[in-house]
PDB file of C-alpha atoms in Angstrom:
ATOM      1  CA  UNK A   1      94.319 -42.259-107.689  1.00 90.00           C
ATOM      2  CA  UNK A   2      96.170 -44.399-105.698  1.00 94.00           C
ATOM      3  CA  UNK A   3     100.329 -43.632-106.025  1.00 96.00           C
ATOM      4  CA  UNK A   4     102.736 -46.277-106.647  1.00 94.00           C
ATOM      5  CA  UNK A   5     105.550 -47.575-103.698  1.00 93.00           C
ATOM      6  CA  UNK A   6     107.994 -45.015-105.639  1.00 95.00           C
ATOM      7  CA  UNK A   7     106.138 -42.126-105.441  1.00 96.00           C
ATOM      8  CA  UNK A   8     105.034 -43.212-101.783  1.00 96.00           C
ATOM      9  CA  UNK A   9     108.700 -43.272-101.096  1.00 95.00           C
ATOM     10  CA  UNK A  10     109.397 -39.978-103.077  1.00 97.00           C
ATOM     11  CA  UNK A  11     106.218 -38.212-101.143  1.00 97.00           C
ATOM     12  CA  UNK A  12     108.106 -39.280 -97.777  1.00 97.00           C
ATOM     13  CA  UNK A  13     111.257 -38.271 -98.813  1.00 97.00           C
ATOM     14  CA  UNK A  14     109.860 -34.364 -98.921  1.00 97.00           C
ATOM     15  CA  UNK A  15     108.103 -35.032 -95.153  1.00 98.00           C
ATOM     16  CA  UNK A  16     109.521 -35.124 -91.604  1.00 95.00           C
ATOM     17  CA  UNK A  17     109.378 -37.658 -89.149  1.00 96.00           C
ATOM     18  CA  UNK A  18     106.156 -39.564 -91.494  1.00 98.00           C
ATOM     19  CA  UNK A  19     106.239 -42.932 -91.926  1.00 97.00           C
ATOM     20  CA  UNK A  20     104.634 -45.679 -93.808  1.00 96.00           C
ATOM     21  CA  UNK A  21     102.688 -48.724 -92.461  1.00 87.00           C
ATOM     22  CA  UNK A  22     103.774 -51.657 -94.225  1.00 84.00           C
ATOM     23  CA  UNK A  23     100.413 -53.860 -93.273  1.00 87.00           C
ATOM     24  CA  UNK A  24      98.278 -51.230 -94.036  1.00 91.00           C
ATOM     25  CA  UNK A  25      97.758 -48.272 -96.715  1.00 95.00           C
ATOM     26  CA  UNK A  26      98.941 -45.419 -94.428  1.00 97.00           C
ATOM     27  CA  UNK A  27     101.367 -42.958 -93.015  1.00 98.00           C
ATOM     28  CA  UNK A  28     101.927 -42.322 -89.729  1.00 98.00           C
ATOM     29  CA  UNK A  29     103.610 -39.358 -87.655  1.00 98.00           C
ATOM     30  CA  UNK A  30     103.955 -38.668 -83.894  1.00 98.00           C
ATOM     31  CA  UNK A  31     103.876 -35.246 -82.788  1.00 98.00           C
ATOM     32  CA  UNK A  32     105.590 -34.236 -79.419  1.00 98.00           C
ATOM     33  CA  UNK A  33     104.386 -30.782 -77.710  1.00 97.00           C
ATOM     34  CA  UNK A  34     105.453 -29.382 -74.519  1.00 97.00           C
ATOM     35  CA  UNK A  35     102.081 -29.787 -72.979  1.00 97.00           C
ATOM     36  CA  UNK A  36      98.447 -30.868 -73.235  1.00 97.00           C
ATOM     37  CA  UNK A  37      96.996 -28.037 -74.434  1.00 97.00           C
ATOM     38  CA  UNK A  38      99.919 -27.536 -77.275  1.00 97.00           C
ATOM     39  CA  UNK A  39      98.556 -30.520 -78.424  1.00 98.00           C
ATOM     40  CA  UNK A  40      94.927 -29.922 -78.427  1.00 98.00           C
ATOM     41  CA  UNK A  41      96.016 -26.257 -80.106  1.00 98.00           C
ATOM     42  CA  UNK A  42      97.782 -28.242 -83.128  1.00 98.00           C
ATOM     43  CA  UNK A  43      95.102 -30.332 -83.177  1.00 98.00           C
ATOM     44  CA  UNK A  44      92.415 -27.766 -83.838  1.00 98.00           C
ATOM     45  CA  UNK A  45      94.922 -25.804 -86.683  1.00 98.00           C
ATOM     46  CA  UNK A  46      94.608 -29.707 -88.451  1.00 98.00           C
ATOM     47  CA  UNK A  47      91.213 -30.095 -88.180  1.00 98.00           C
ATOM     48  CA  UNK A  48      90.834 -26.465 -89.756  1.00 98.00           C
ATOM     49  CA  UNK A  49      92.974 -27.337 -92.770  1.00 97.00           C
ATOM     50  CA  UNK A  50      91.622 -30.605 -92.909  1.00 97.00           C
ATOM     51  CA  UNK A  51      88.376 -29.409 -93.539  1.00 96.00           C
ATOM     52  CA  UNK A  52      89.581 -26.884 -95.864  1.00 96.00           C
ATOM     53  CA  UNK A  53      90.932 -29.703 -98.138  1.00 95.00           C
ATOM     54  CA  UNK A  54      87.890 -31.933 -97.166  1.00 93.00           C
ATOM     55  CA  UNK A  55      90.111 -34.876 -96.314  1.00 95.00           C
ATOM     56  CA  UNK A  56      90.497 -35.863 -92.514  1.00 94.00           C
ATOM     57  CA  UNK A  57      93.157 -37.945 -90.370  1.00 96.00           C
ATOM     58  CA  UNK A  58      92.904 -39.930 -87.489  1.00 97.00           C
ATOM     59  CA  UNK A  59      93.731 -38.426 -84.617  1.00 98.00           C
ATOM     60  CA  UNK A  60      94.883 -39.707 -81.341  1.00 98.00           C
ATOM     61  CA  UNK A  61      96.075 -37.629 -78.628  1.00 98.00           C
ATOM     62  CA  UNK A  62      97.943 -38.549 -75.525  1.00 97.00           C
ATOM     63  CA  UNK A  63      98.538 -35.490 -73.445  1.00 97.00           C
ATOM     64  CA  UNK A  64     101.302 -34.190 -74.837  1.00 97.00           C
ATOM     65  CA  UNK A  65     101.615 -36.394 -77.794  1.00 98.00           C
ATOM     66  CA  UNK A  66      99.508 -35.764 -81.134  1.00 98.00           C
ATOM     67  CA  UNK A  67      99.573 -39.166 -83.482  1.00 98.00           C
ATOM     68  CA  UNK A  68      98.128 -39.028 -86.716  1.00 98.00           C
ATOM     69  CA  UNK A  69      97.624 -41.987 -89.390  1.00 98.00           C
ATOM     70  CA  UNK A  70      96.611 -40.770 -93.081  1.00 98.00           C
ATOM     71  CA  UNK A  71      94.972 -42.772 -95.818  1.00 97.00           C
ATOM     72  CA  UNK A  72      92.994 -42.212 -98.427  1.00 96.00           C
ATOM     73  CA  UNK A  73      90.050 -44.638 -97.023  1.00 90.00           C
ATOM     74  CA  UNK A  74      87.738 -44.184-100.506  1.00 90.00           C
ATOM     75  CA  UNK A  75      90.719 -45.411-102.621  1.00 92.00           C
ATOM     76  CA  UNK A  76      91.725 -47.615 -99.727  1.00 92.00           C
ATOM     77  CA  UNK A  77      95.175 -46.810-100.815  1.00 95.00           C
ATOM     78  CA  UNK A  78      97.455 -43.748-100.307  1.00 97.00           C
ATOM     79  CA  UNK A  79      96.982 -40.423-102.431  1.00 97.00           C
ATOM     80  CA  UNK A  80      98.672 -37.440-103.577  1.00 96.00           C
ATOM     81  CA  UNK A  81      95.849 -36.097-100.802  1.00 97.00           C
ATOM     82  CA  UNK A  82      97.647 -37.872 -97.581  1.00 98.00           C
ATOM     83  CA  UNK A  83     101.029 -36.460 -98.801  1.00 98.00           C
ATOM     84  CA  UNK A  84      99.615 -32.762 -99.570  1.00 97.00           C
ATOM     85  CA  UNK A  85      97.735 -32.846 -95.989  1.00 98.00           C
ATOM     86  CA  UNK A  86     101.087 -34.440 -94.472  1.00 98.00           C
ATOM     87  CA  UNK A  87     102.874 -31.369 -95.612  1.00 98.00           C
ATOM     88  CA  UNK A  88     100.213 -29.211 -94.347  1.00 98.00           C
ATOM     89  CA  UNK A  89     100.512 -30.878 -90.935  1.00 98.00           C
ATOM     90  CA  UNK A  90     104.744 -30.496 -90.981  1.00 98.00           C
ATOM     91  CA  UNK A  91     104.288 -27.003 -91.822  1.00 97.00           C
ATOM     92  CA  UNK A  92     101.518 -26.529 -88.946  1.00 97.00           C
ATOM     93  CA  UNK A  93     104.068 -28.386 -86.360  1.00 97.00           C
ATOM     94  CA  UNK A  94     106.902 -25.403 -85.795  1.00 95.00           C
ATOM     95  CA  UNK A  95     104.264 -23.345 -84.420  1.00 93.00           C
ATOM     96  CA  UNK A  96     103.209 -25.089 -81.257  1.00 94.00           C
ATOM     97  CA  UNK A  97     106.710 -26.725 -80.242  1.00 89.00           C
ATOM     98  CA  UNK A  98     107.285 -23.816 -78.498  1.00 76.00           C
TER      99      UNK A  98
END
C-alpha cells in the first residue's frame, strides 16, 4: 500500500543519507566506497538481500560510487518495502567503507 508524504517523511527520518524525488515516487541514496571493487562487493550483499525480500533497486555504479533509486514500481508509489530494503542497504553500507 502506498504510504502517505508523513510517513514518507517519518520512514526518512530513521535512514541515512536517503532522499526523496519530488517528480517521481522514489528515494534515492549515493553510496561512496574507497574503490571499484568495494562497490561491486556492496553491490552483490544488495542484490542478495534484495532477492531475499523479492523487491529490487536500481542500481547504478560509477567506479567507486554505488547509486540506488527505490520504488515500489507495482504500486507506482513508495512502500513500507522501499523503506525496509533502505534500511537493509544502510545497515549493509558500514561494512565496505573500509
Amino acid at each position: 500500500m502506498a504510504l502517505s508524504d508523513a510517513q514518507i517523511e517519518e520512514g526518512l527520518a530513521q535512514l541515512q543519507d536517503w532522499r526523496r524525488e519530488d517528480a517521481e515516487p522514489v528515494i534515492r541514496r549515493t553510496i561512496r566506497l574507497p574503490g571499484f571493487t568495494d562497490a561491486v562487493a556492496l553491490v552483490d550483499d544488495i542484490a542478495q538481500v534484495a532477492e531475499q525480500v523479492d523487491h529490487h533497486p536500481d542500481i547504478d555504479i560509477r567506479y567507486n560510487k554505488v547509486h540506488l533509486a527505490l520504488s515500489t514500481h507495482s504500486e507506482g508509489a513508495l512502500t513500507d518495502k522501499d523503506i525496509a530494503l533502505a534500511a537493509r542497504i544502510d545497515e549493509l553500507v558500514p561494512h565496505h567503507q573500509g
